[in-house]
Coordinates of C-alpha atoms in Angstrom, one line a residue:
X1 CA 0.0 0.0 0.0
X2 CA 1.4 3.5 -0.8
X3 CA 0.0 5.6 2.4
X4 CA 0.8 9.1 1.9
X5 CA -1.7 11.3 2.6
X6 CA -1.9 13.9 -0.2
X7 CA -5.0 15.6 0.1
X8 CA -5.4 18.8 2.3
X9 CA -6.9 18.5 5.9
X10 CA -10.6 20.0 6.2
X11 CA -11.5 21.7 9.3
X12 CA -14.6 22.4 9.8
X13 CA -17.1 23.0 13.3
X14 CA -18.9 20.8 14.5
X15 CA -22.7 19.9 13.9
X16 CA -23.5 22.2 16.7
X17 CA -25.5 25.2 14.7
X18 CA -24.3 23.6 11.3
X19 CA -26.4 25.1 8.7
X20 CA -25.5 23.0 5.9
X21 CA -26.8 24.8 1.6
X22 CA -26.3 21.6 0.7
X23 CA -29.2 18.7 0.8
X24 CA -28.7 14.5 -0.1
X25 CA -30.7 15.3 -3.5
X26 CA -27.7 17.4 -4.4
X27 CA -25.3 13.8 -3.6
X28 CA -27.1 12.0 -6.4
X29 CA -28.0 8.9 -4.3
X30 CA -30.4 6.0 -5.3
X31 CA -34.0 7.1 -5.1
X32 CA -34.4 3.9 -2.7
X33 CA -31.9 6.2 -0.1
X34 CA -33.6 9.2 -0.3
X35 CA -36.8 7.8 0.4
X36 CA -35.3 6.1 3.6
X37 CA -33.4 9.3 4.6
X38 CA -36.7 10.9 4.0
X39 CA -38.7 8.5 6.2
X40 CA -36.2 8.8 9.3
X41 CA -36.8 12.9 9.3
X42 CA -33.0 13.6 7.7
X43 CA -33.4 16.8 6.1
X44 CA -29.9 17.8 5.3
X45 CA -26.1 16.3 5.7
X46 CA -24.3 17.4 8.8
X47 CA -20.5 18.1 8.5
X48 CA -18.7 15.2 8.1
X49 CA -21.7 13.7 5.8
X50 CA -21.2 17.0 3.5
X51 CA -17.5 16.2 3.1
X52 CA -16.9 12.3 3.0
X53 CA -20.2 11.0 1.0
X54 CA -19.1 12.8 -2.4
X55 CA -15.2 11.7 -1.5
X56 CA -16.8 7.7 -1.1
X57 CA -18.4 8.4 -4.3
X58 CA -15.6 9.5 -6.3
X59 CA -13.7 6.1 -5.2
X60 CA -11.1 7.6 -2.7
X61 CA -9.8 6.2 0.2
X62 CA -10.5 8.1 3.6
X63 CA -9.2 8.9 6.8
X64 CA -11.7 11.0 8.7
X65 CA -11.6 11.7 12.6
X66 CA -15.3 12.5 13.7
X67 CA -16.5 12.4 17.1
X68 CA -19.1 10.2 17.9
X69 CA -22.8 11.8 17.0
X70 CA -21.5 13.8 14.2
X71 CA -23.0 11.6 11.6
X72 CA -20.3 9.6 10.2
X73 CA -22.5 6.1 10.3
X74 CA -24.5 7.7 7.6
X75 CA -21.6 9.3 5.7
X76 CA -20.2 5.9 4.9
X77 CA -23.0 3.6 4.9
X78 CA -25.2 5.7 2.2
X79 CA -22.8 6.1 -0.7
X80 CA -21.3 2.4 -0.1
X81 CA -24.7 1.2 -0.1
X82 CA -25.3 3.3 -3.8
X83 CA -23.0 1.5 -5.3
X84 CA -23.4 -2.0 -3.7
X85 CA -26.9 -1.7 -5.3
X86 CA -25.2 -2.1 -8.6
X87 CA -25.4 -6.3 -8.7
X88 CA -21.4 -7.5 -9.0
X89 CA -20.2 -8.8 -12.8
X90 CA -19.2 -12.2 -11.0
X91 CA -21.0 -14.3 -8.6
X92 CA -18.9 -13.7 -5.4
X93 CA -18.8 -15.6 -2.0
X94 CA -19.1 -13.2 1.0
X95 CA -19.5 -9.8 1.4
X96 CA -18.6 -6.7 -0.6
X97 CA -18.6 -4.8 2.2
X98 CA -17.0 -5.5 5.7
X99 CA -17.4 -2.7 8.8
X100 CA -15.0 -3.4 11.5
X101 CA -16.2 -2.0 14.7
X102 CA -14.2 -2.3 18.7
X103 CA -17.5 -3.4 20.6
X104 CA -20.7 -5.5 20.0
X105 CA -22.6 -2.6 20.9
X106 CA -21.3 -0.4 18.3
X107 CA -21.9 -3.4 15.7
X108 CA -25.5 -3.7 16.6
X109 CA -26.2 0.1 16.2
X110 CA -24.4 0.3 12.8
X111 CA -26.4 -2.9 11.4
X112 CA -29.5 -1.1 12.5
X113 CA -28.8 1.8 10.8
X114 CA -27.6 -0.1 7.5
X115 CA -30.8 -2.1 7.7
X116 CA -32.6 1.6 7.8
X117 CA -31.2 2.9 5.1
X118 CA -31.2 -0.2 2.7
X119 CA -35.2 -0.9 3.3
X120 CA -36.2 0.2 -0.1
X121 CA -33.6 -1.5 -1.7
X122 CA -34.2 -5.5 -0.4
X123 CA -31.4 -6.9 -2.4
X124 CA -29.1 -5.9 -0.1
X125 CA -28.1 -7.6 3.2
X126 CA -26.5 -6.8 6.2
X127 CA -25.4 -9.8 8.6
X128 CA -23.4 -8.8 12.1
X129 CA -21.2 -10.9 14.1
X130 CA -20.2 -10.6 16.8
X131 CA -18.6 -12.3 20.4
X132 CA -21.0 -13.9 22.5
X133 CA -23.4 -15.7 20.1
X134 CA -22.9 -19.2 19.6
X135 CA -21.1 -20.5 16.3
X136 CA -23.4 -22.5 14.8
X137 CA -26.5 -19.5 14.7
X138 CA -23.7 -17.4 13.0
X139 CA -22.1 -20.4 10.4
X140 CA -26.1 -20.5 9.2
X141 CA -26.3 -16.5 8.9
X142 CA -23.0 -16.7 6.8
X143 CA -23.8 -19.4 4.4
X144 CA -26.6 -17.6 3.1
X145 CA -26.1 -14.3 0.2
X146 CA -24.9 -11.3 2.3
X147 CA -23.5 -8.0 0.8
X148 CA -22.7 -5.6 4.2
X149 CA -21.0 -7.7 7.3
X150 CA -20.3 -5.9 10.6
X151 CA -17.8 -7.4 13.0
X152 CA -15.9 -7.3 15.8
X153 CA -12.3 -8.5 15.0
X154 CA -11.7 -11.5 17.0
X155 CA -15.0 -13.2 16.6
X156 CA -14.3 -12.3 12.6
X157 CA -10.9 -13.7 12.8
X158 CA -12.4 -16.7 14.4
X159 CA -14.6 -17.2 11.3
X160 CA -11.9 -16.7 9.0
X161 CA -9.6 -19.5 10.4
X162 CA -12.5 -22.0 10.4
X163 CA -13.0 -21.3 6.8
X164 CA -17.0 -19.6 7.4
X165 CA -15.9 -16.1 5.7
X166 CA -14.1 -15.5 2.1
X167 CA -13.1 -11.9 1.6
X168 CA -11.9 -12.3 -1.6
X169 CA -14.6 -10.0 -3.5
X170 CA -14.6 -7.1 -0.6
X171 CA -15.2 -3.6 -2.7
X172 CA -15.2 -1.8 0.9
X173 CA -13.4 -1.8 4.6
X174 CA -14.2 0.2 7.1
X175 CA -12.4 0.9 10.4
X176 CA -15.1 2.7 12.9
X177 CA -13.4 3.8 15.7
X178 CA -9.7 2.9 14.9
X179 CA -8.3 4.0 17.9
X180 CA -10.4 2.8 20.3
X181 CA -9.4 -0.6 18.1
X182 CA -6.2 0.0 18.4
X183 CA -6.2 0.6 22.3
X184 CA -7.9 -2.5 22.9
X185 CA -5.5 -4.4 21.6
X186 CA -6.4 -5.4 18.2
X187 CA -4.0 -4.2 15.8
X188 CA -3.0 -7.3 14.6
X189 CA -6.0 -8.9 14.0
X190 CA -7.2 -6.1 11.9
X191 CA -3.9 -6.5 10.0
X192 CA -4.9 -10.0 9.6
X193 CA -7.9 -9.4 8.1
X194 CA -6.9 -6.8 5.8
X195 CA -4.6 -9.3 4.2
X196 CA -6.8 -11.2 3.5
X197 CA -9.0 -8.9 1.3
X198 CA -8.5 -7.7 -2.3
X199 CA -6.0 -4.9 -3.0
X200 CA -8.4 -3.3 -5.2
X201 CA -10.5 -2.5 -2.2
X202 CA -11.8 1.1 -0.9
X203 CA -10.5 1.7 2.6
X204 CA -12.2 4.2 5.1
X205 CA -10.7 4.6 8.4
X206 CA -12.7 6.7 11.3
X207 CA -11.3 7.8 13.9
X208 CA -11.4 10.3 17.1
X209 CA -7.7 11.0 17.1
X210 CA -5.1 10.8 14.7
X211 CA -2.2 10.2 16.2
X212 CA 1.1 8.1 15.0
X213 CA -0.3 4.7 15.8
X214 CA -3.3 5.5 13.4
X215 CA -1.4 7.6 10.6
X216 CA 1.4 4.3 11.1
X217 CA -2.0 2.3 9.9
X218 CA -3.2 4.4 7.4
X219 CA 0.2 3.7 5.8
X220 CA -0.1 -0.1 5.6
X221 CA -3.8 -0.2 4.7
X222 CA -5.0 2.3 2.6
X223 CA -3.7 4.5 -0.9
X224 CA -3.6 7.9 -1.4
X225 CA -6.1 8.5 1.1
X226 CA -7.7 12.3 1.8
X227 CA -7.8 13.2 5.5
X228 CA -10.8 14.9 6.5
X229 CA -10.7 16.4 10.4
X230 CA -14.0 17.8 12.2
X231 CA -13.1 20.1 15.2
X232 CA -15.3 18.8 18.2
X233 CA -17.6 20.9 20.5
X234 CA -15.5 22.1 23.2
X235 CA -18.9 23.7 24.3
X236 CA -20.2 22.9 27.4
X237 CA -22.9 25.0 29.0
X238 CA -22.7 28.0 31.7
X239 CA -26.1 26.6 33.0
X240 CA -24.8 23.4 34.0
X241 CA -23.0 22.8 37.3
X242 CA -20.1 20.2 36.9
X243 CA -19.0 17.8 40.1
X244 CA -17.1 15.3 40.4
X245 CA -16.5 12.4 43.2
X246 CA -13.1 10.2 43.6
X247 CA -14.2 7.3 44.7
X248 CA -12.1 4.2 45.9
X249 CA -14.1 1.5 44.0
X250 CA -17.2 0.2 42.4
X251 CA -19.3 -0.4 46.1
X252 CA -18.0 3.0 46.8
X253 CA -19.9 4.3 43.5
X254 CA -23.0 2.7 44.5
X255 CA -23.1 4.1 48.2
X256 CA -22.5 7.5 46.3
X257 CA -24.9 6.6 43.8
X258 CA -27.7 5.8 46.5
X259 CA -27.2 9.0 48.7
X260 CA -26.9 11.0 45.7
X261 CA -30.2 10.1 44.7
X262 CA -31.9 10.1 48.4
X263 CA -32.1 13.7 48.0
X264 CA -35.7 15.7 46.8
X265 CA -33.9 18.1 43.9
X266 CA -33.3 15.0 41.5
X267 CA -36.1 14.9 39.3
X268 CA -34.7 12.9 36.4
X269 CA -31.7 11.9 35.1
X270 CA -29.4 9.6 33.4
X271 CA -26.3 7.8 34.5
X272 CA -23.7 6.6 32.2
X273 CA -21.9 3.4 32.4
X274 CA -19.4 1.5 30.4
X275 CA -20.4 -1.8 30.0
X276 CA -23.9 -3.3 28.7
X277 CA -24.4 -5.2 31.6
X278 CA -23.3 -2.8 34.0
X279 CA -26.8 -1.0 32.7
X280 CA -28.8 -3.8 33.9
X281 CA -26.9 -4.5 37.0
X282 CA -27.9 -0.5 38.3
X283 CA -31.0 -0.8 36.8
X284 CA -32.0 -4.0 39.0
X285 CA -30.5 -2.7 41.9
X286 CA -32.4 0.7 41.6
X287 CA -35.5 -0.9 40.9
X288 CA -35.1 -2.6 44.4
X289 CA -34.6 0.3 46.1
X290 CA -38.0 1.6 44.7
X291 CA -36.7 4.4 42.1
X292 CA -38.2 4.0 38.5
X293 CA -35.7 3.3 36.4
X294 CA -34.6 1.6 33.0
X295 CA -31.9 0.6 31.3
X296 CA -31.3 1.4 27.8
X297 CA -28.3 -0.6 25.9
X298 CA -26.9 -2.3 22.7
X299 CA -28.5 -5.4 23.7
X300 CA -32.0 -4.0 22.7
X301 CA -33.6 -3.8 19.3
X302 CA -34.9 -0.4 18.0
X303 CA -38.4 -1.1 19.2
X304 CA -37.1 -1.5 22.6
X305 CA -35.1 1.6 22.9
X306 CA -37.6 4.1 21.2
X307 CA -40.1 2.4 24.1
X308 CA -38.0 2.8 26.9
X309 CA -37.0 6.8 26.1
X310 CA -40.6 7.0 25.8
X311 CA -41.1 6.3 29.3
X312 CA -38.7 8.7 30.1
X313 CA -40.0 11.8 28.5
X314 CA -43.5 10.8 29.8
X315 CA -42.0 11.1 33.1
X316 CA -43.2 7.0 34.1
X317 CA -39.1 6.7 34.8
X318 CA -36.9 8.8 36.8
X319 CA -33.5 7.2 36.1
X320 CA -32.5 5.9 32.8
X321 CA -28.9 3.5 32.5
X322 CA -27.3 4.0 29.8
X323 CA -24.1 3.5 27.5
X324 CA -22.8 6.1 25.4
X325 CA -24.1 4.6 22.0
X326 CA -27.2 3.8 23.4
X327 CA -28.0 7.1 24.9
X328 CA -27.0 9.5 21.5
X329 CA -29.1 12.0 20.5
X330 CA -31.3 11.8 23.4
X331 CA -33.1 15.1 24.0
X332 CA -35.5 15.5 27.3
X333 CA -36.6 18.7 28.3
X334 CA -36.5 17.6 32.0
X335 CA -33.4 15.8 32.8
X336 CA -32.5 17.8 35.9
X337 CA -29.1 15.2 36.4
X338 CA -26.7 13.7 34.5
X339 CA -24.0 11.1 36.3
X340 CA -21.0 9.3 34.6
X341 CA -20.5 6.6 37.3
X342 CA -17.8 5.3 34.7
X343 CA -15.3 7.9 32.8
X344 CA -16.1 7.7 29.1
X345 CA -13.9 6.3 27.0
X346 CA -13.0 9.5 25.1
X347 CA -12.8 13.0 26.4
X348 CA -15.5 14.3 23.9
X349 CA -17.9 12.2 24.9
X350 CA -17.9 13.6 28.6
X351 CA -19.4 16.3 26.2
X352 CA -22.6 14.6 25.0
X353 CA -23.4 13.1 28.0
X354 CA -23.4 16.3 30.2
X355 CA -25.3 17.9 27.3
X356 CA -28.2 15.7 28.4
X357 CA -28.9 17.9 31.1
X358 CA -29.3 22.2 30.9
X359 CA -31.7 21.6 27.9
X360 CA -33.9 24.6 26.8
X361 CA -32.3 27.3 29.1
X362 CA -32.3 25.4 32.2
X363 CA -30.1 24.5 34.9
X364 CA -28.1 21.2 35.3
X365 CA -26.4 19.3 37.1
X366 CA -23.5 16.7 35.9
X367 CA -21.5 14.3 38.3
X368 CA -18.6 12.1 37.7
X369 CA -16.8 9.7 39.2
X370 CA -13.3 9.3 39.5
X371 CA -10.9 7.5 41.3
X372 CA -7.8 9.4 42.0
X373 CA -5.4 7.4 39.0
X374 CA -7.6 8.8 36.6
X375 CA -6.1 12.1 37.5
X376 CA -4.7 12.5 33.4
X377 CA -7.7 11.7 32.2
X378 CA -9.5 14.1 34.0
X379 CA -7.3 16.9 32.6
X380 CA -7.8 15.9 29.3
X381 CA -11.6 16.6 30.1
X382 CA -10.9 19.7 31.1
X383 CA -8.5 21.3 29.1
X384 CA -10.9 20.6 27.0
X385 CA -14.0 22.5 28.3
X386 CA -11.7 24.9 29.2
X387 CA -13.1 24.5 32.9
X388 CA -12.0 23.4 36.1
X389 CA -14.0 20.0 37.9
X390 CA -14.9 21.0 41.2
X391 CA -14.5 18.3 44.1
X392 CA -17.5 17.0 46.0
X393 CA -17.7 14.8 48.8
X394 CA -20.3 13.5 50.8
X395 CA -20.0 13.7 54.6
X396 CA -19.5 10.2 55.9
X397 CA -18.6 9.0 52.5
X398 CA -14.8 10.7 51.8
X399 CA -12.6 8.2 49.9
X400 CA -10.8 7.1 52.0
X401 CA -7.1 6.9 49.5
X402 CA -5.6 10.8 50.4
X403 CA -4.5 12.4 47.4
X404 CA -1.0 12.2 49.2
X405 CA -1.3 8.6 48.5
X406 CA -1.2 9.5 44.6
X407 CA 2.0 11.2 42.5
X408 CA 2.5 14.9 44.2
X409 CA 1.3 16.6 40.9
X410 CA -1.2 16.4 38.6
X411 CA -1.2 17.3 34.6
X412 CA -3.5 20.5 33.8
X413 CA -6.1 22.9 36.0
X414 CA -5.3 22.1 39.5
X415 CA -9.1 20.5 41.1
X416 CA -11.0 23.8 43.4
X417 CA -11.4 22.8 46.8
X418 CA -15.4 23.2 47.5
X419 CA -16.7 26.2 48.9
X420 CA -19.8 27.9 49.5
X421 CA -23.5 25.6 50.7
X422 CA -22.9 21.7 50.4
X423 CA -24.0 20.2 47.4
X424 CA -27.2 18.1 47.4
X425 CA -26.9 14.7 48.8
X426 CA -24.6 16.2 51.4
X427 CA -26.1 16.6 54.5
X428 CA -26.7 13.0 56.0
X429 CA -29.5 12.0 58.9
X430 CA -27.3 11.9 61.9
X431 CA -28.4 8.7 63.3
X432 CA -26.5 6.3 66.0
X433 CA -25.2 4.0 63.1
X434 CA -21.8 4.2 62.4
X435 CA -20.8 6.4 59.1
X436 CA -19.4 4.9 56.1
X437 CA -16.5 3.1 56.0
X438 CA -16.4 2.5 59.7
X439 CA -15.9 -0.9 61.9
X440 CA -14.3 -2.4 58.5
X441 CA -13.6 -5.8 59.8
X442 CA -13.1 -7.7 56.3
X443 CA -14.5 -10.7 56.2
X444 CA -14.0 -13.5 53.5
X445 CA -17.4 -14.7 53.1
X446 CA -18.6 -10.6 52.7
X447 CA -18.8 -8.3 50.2
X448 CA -18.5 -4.6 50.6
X449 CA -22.4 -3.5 50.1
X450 CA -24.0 -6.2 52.1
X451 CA -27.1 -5.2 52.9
X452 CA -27.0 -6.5 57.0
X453 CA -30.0 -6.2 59.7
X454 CA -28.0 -5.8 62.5
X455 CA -28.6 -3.1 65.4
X456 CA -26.4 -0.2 65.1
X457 CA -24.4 -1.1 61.7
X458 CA -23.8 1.5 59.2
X459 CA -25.9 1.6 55.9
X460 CA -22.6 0.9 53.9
X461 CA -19.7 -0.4 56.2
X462 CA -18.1 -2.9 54.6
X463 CA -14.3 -3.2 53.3
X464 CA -13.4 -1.4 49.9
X465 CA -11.2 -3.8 48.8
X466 CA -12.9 -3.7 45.1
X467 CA -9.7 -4.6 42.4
X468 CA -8.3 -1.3 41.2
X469 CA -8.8 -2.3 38.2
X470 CA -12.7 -3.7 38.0
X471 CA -15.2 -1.6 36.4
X472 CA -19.1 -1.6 37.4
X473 CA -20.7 -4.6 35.6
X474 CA -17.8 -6.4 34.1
X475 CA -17.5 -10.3 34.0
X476 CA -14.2 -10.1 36.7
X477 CA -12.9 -13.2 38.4
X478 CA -14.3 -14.7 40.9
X479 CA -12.4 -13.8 44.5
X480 CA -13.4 -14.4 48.3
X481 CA -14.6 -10.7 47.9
X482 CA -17.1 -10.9 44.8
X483 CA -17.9 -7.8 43.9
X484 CA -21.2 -5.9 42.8
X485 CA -22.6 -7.4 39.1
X486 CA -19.8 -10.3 39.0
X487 CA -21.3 -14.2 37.8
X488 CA -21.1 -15.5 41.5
X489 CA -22.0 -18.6 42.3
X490 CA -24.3 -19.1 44.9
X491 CA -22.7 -20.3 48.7
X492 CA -24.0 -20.9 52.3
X493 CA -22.7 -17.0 52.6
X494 CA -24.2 -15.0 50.1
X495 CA -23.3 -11.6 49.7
X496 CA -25.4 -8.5 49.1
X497 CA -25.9 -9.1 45.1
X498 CA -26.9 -12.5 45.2
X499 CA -30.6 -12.7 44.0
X500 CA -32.3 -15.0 46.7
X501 CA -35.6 -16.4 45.2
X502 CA -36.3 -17.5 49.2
X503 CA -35.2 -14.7 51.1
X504 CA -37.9 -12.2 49.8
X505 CA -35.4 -9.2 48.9
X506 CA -33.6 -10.2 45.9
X507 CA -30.5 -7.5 44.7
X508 CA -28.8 -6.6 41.7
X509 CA -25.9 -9.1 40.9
X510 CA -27.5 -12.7 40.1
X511 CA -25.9 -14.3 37.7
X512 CA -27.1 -13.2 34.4
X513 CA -27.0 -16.3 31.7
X514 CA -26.1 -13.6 28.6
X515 CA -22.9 -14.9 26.8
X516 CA -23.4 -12.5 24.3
X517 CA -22.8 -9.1 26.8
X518 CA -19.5 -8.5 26.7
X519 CA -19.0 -5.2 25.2
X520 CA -15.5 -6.7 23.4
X521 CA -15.5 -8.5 20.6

């Protein structure tokens, strides 16, 4: 491959108050497209649409970094699927068109969104694959006539060694979300697979950054390509209060996350989370608690999600759980609360999520948690709002690692001490239970969290010895200390988070029989 990128860099804003002359007509797409674009309400091309679509048409090879939300699922599916509707002069095995994506989630929303805008034309077919589902369901879904395929790279890879997938006739690879790819570790199984398609392919490469490791990349996959950048929204609103927590672990989240929401001036809100299941997990365990709430995910078909945001604008929820790709382009009126109980992946998304909240003029509130290594990431977020994150903390709930435990410095804005009135959530019932964190005999048989009758014990007492490195919700192993939303088995001891048909007060972390959940390919 000869990599150099020739073309000149567009900058352009973002989507925010894009007023685009410029309408899909003017792209000369099939009929069967514009009818479907018509039907789903798009009116015009944002950005990144305005600039890739006619570049896909012409037959050039891409590098674009987009953030997510601007629009660049439709900027490559709509003018690869106008020329895949053109039947192919041979008789080919396997698809013309393969979309390599990090997570299942991400896989699921693109094959939604190919299946939208290909409904007119029913010659075309998308198939997805992905981690999680067993082989044989998947062997049957690639033996018949496909045209798009969406993967993740290590089920695909999978496939390809057992012989299921021929890429010889691809006309089209996309890389959505290269970095993030590339960060997880799977850089040489998207090398893999790129060998083993045609030279003659188109290559589009998406990415948030573009930093050596994905220029390094562009060099070995693609030819000639243009590089097209879209600044992000730095813009974060002066109506909306930003918080954030350090927290020592996961049980300390939800202690946080239950006080936080004790208090009258939460109306509704969402609260992000990394992980698929970790939705489900809060969901369940806020459900038991008696607040209203629903998780919305990758895991749930189209029908599904429009239902479940429709609960939430009719007010019949107050807290929706939700993953970034799952929660785009939300817009409530009413969210008074948005909370990021896991730091998003990439800066700009801290972004969108807050921007739930502070809709239409009003006031909101955003929280995030941290713990105290995240200290870089954190000023990342805000050198890029150009704004400092004040620190919270709840009376009785401190973490309880002081920042002199952590390097002497830290990158960026330097965090503002809290001043003034304390923030909601802060002013606890004094009561003759012990606070938080007190009395922390660790036992073997106990989780932190347990949820214990006895006289005089604190609400949340129990060790924080969650692993440094476990996030809410993921599929961790098993230890003497399981934590919250781990597969536990069931034993004499059962810790708060086993579901107990008997006991009459079932929690969040019962074993959930979903293979398919894992967010990683």
């Amino acid at each position: 491959m000869t990599g150099s990128i020739k073309a000149v860099t567009v900058f352009l804003s973002s989507c925010s108050g894009w007023i685009s002359l410029t309408t899909f007509v003017d792209f000369n797409l099939d009929e069967q497209l514009l009818r479907a674009l018509e039907e789903a309400g798009y009116e015009t091309p944002t950005p990144v649409q305005e600039e890739v679509i006619p570049k896909i048409l012409e037959g050039a090879d891409l590098i674009v970094s987009a953030q997510t939300g601007t629009g660049k699922t439709a900027a490559f599916l709509l003018p690869a699927l106008h020329a895949l509707k053109t039947p192919p002069q041979e008789k080919q095995r396997g698809p013309r068109m393969l979309i390599l994506v990090p997570t299942r989630e991400l896989a699921l929303q693109i094959t939604t969104a190919a299946e939208k805008y290909s409904k007119h034309l029913p010659m075309l077919k998308t198939v997805c694959v992905y981690g999680g589902v067993p082989y044989p369901l998947q062997k049957r879904m690639l033996s018949k006539k496909y045209d798009v395929l969406v993967a993740t790279p290590g089920r695909l890879i999978d496939h390809l060694e057992n012989g299921f997938i021929d890429l010889s006739a691809l006309e089209f690879l996309v890389l959505d979300e290269a970095d993030r790819m590339l960060d997880m570790g799977f850089i040489e199984a998207v090398e893999r697979i790129a060998e083993s398609t045609p030279s003659t392919r188109k290559t589009l490469l998406f990415s948030a950054t573009l930093d050596k490791k994905i220029k390094r990349l562009s060099r070995d996959l693609q030819n000639d390509p243009f590089e097209i950048q879209i600044k992000p929204d730095k813009t974060v609103q002066d109506n909306i209060e930003e918080r954030l927590y350090f927290t020592d672990g996961l049980d300390h989240k939800l202690a946080l996350i239950d006080q936080l929401l004790d208090d009258p001036k939460v109306g509704q809100a969402i609260i992000f989370t990394s992980t698929i299941s970790s939705t489900e997990d809060l969901s369940d365990h806020l459900s038991e608690k008696g607040i209203r709430s629903a998780a919305l995910n990758g895991d749930m078909n189209q029908r599904r999600r429009t239902f479940t945001i429709d609960k939430l604008r009719k007010g019949r929820i107050k807290i929706l759980v939700a993953t970034d790709v799952a929660a785009r382009g939300i817009d409530i009126a009413n969210l008074s609360h948005v909370i990021n109980l896991d730091l998003p992946f990439q800066s700009e998304d801290y972004i969108h999520r807050i921007g739930r909240t502070g809709r239409a003029g009003a006031t909101g509130i955003a929280i995030t948690f941290a713990r105290y290594r995240d200290r870089d990431k954190l000023s990342k977020i805000e050198r890029l709002t150009g704004k400092p994150l004040t620190v919270h903390t709840i009376e009785g709930l401190e973490p309880q690692k002081e920042r002199a435990t952590s390097p002497s410095r830290r990158k960026g804005k330097p965090f503002k001490k809290r001043s003034g009135p304390p923030s909601f959530g802060d002013k606890r019932k004094k009561t003759g239970s012990s606070s938080f964190g007190e009395n922390r005999k660790s036992s073997a048989n106990s989780s932190f969290g347990d949820k214990r009758k006895k006289a005089g014990s604190s609400f949340f007492d129990e060790s924080r010895k969650s692993s440094e490195n476990s996030s809410f919700g993921e599929n961790r192993k098993r230890s003497e200390n399981s934590s919250f939303g781990e597969n536990r088995k069931r034993s004499e001891n059962s810790s708060f988070g086993d579901k107990h048909k008997k006991a009459g007060s079932s929690s969040f972390g019962e074993k959930r029989k979903r293979a398919e959940n894992s967010s990683f390919g």
